[in-house]
Amino acid sequence: MTNSEIIDQLRTSTFIDEDGETYELDFQEGLTAEELTALSKLFPNHTIDKELIELLSLTRGWEGYGLEQVDFSSIGQFGFLELAPHSVTLGHDGFGNFWILDILDDGSLGHVYYACHDPAVLVKYADDLNSYLQSLLAFYRSPGANYLNEVHDQVVFDIWSSGGKILEKRVFREENKAFDLFLNEFEGDDWMVADLREAKDKEGFAWGKFGPNNLTRRHPDELIWIIKKKKKGFFARLFGN
């Protein structure tokens, strides 16, 4: 199913929530050519990918059940630049958790991620925008058991428990000499490296596991993040937090 076909299904369908109540999604109008030109100035390389232009021409987004708002024009509104320097907010649940579309430096589209704040985890949610939209259609059609709820309710806690795809800096360096120049910017071994270059859907890393307000930095070209490990204070060590 194409993106436009999914949008048509979402726009014209009546859904039933978990309480048995019917609802429809509240769609916004699409952008005009002039509005798209103005919006492009906010994107990297002043470029909006053709796939996103097609969606924006159909609709800016919608409000409704589960995800309070989907906004395809929301470039830069996520705000956590250390995780995603450029992104479009594809949805949020009203509790500080976001589904974001990664926008690359040339304006092309990257993967879709789920950024959870409690626990503080970043998950690769989908390879591309179409896969994300298909998961939304499945969510609205079956609000109980679906992929979106699995990631939102279970996957983030599994990743938090294990730490996810993350290694000590020295261990990562031994296997990835090509990144020495980047790693040399961060003195000492009190760092962790998250590597999502080969990540599958539902894989990610617990960026908040190493202390509050820790320094996180993303590699300029690769899906690699470096995270500062904060030393625990006396009471944190005493009570195991």
Coordinates of C-alpha atoms in Angstrom, one line a residue:
M1 CA 0.0 0.0 0.0
T2 CA 1.4 3.4 -1.0
N3 CA 1.6 6.4 1.4
S4 CA -1.3 8.1 -0.4
E5 CA -3.4 5.0 -0.2
I6 CA -2.8 4.7 3.6
I7 CA -3.6 8.4 4.1
D8 CA -6.9 7.9 2.1
Q9 CA -7.7 4.9 4.4
L10 CA -7.0 6.9 7.5
R11 CA -8.9 10.0 6.3
T12 CA -12.1 8.1 5.3
S13 CA -12.3 5.4 8.0
T14 CA -14.2 5.3 11.3
F15 CA -12.3 3.4 14.0
I16 CA -13.2 1.9 17.3
D17 CA -11.0 2.6 20.4
E18 CA -10.3 0.1 23.3
D19 CA -13.4 1.4 25.1
G20 CA -15.6 0.5 22.2
E21 CA -16.1 4.2 21.2
T22 CA -16.1 5.2 17.6
Y23 CA -13.9 8.0 16.3
E24 CA -12.5 9.6 13.2
L25 CA -9.1 11.3 12.7
D26 CA -9.2 15.1 12.5
F27 CA -7.1 15.8 9.3
Q28 CA -5.5 19.1 8.4
E29 CA -5.3 20.5 4.9
G30 CA -2.2 20.0 2.8
L31 CA 0.4 22.7 2.1
T32 CA 0.3 24.9 -0.9
A33 CA 3.4 25.2 -3.2
E34 CA 4.2 28.5 -1.6
E35 CA 4.0 27.0 1.9
L36 CA 6.2 24.1 0.8
T37 CA 8.8 26.5 -0.5
A38 CA 8.9 28.4 2.8
L39 CA 9.0 25.2 4.8
S40 CA 12.0 23.9 2.8
K41 CA 14.2 26.7 4.2
L42 CA 14.0 24.9 7.6
F43 CA 15.2 21.6 6.2
P44 CA 18.8 20.5 5.9
N45 CA 20.2 21.6 2.5
H46 CA 16.9 23.5 2.0
T47 CA 15.5 20.3 0.6
I48 CA 12.3 18.4 1.4
D49 CA 12.4 14.8 0.1
K50 CA 9.8 14.1 -2.6
E51 CA 8.2 11.4 -0.5
L52 CA 7.5 13.9 2.2
I53 CA 6.4 16.6 -0.3
E54 CA 3.8 14.1 -1.5
L55 CA 2.4 13.6 2.0
L56 CA 2.5 17.4 2.8
S57 CA 0.5 18.1 -0.4
L58 CA -2.2 15.8 0.9
T59 CA -2.2 16.8 4.5
R60 CA -0.1 18.5 7.1
G61 CA -1.1 15.8 9.5
W62 CA -3.9 14.9 11.9
E63 CA -5.0 14.7 15.5
G64 CA -6.8 11.7 17.1
Y65 CA -6.7 8.7 19.3
G66 CA -3.5 7.3 20.8
L67 CA -1.1 9.6 19.1
E68 CA -2.3 13.1 20.0
Q69 CA -0.8 14.7 16.9
V70 CA 0.9 13.7 13.7
D71 CA 2.6 16.6 11.9
F72 CA 4.6 16.1 8.8
S73 CA 5.7 19.7 8.8
S74 CA 7.2 19.7 12.3
I75 CA 10.9 19.9 11.3
G76 CA 13.1 20.6 14.3
Q77 CA 10.4 20.5 16.9
F78 CA 11.6 17.3 18.6
G79 CA 14.4 19.4 20.1
F80 CA 16.8 16.6 21.4
L81 CA 19.5 17.5 18.9
E82 CA 22.0 15.1 20.5
L83 CA 19.9 12.1 19.4
A84 CA 18.5 13.5 16.1
P85 CA 20.0 16.8 14.8
H86 CA 17.2 17.0 12.2
S87 CA 13.9 15.3 12.5
V88 CA 10.2 15.5 11.8
T89 CA 7.8 14.6 14.7
L90 CA 5.6 11.8 13.3
G91 CA 3.6 11.6 16.5
H92 CA 3.6 11.9 20.3
D93 CA 1.5 10.4 23.0
G94 CA 1.2 13.5 25.2
F95 CA 3.5 12.0 27.9
G96 CA 6.9 13.1 26.4
N97 CA 7.4 10.2 24.0
F98 CA 7.9 10.8 20.3
W99 CA 8.0 9.0 17.0
I100 CA 10.5 10.9 14.8
L101 CA 11.6 10.7 11.2
D102 CA 15.3 11.2 10.9
I103 CA 16.2 13.7 8.2
L104 CA 19.8 13.4 6.8
D105 CA 22.1 16.3 6.1
D106 CA 21.2 16.3 2.4
G107 CA 17.4 16.4 3.1
S108 CA 16.8 12.8 2.4
L109 CA 14.8 10.6 4.7
G110 CA 16.4 8.2 7.3
H111 CA 14.8 5.7 9.6
V112 CA 11.9 6.2 12.0
Y113 CA 12.7 6.1 15.7
Y114 CA 10.7 5.9 18.9
A115 CA 12.2 8.3 21.5
C116 CA 11.0 7.3 24.9
H117 CA 11.8 9.4 28.0
D118 CA 10.8 7.0 30.7
P119 CA 12.7 4.8 30.4
A120 CA 15.2 6.9 28.4
V121 CA 15.6 4.8 25.3
L122 CA 15.9 5.3 21.6
V123 CA 14.4 2.5 19.4
K124 CA 14.6 1.9 15.7
Y125 CA 10.9 1.8 15.0
A126 CA 10.8 1.3 11.2
D127 CA 13.1 1.4 8.2
D128 CA 11.1 4.1 6.4
L129 CA 8.1 6.3 6.4
N130 CA 5.8 3.9 4.6
S131 CA 6.4 1.2 7.2
Y132 CA 5.6 3.7 9.9
L133 CA 2.3 4.7 8.3
Q134 CA 1.4 1.0 7.8
S135 CA 2.0 0.5 11.6
L136 CA -0.3 3.4 12.3
L137 CA -3.1 2.0 10.2
A138 CA -2.7 -1.3 12.0
F139 CA -2.8 0.5 15.4
Y140 CA -6.1 2.4 14.6
R141 CA -7.7 -0.8 13.2
S142 CA -6.6 -2.9 16.2
P143 CA -5.9 -0.7 19.2
G144 CA -5.2 -3.6 21.6
A145 CA -2.5 -5.9 20.2
N146 CA -0.3 -4.2 17.6
Y147 CA 3.3 -3.3 16.7
L148 CA 3.1 0.3 18.0
N149 CA 1.9 -0.8 21.4
E150 CA 4.5 -3.5 21.6
V151 CA 7.3 -1.0 21.1
H152 CA 5.6 1.6 23.4
D153 CA 4.8 -0.8 26.3
Q154 CA 7.4 -3.6 26.2
V155 CA 10.3 -3.1 23.9
V156 CA 11.6 0.0 25.6
F157 CA 11.8 -1.8 29.0
D158 CA 13.6 -4.8 27.4
I159 CA 16.2 -2.4 26.0
W160 CA 16.5 -0.5 29.2
S161 CA 17.1 -3.7 31.1
S162 CA 19.9 -4.9 28.7
G163 CA 21.3 -1.5 27.7
G164 CA 20.7 -2.3 24.1
K165 CA 23.3 -2.0 21.3
I166 CA 25.9 -0.3 23.3
L167 CA 29.6 -0.9 24.1
E168 CA 32.4 0.5 26.2
K169 CA 34.4 3.0 24.1
R170 CA 37.6 1.0 24.3
V171 CA 35.8 -2.2 23.2
F172 CA 34.1 -0.4 20.3
R173 CA 37.4 1.1 19.3
E174 CA 39.1 -2.2 19.1
E175 CA 36.6 -3.4 16.4
N176 CA 36.1 -0.1 14.6
K177 CA 39.5 1.6 14.0
A178 CA 38.0 3.8 11.3
F179 CA 36.3 5.9 14.0
D180 CA 39.5 6.7 15.9
L181 CA 39.3 10.4 14.8
F182 CA 35.8 10.8 16.1
L183 CA 36.5 8.9 19.4
N184 CA 39.7 10.9 20.0
E185 CA 37.5 13.9 20.6
F186 CA 36.4 12.3 23.9
E187 CA 39.2 11.9 26.4
G188 CA 39.4 8.9 28.7
D189 CA 37.5 5.6 28.7
D190 CA 34.5 6.8 30.7
W191 CA 32.3 6.7 27.6
M192 CA 29.9 4.3 25.9
V193 CA 29.2 4.0 22.2
A194 CA 25.8 3.1 20.8
D195 CA 25.9 1.6 17.3
L196 CA 22.7 1.4 15.3
R197 CA 24.3 1.1 11.8
E198 CA 23.0 -2.5 11.4
A199 CA 20.1 -2.2 13.8
K200 CA 16.9 -4.1 13.1
D201 CA 13.4 -2.9 14.0
K202 CA 12.8 -2.9 17.8
E203 CA 16.6 -2.6 18.5
G204 CA 18.0 0.5 20.2
F205 CA 19.9 1.8 23.2
A206 CA 19.3 3.1 26.7
W207 CA 20.8 6.6 26.3
G208 CA 19.7 7.6 29.8
K209 CA 21.2 4.7 31.7
F210 CA 24.4 6.3 32.6
G211 CA 23.3 9.2 34.7
P212 CA 21.2 12.3 34.5
N213 CA 22.1 15.1 32.0
N214 CA 24.8 12.9 30.5
L215 CA 26.6 14.2 27.5
T216 CA 25.4 12.5 24.3
R217 CA 26.9 13.2 20.8
R218 CA 25.9 11.7 17.5
H219 CA 28.5 11.0 14.8
P220 CA 28.0 13.5 11.9
D221 CA 27.6 10.8 9.2
E222 CA 26.9 7.4 10.9
L223 CA 24.3 6.0 13.2
I224 CA 26.7 6.1 16.1
W225 CA 26.3 7.9 19.4
I226 CA 28.8 8.5 22.2
I227 CA 27.5 8.8 25.8
K228 CA 29.3 10.0 28.9
K229 CA 29.1 7.8 31.9
K230 CA 28.4 9.8 35.0
K231 CA 30.0 8.7 38.2
K232 CA 27.5 7.7 40.9
G233 CA 27.4 9.7 44.1
F234 CA 27.5 8.2 47.6
F235 CA 23.8 7.9 48.0
A236 CA 23.2 6.6 44.5
R237 CA 25.8 3.8 45.2
L238 CA 24.3 3.2 48.6
F239 CA 20.7 2.7 47.3
G240 CA 21.7 1.2 44.0
N241 CA 20.2 3.9 41.7

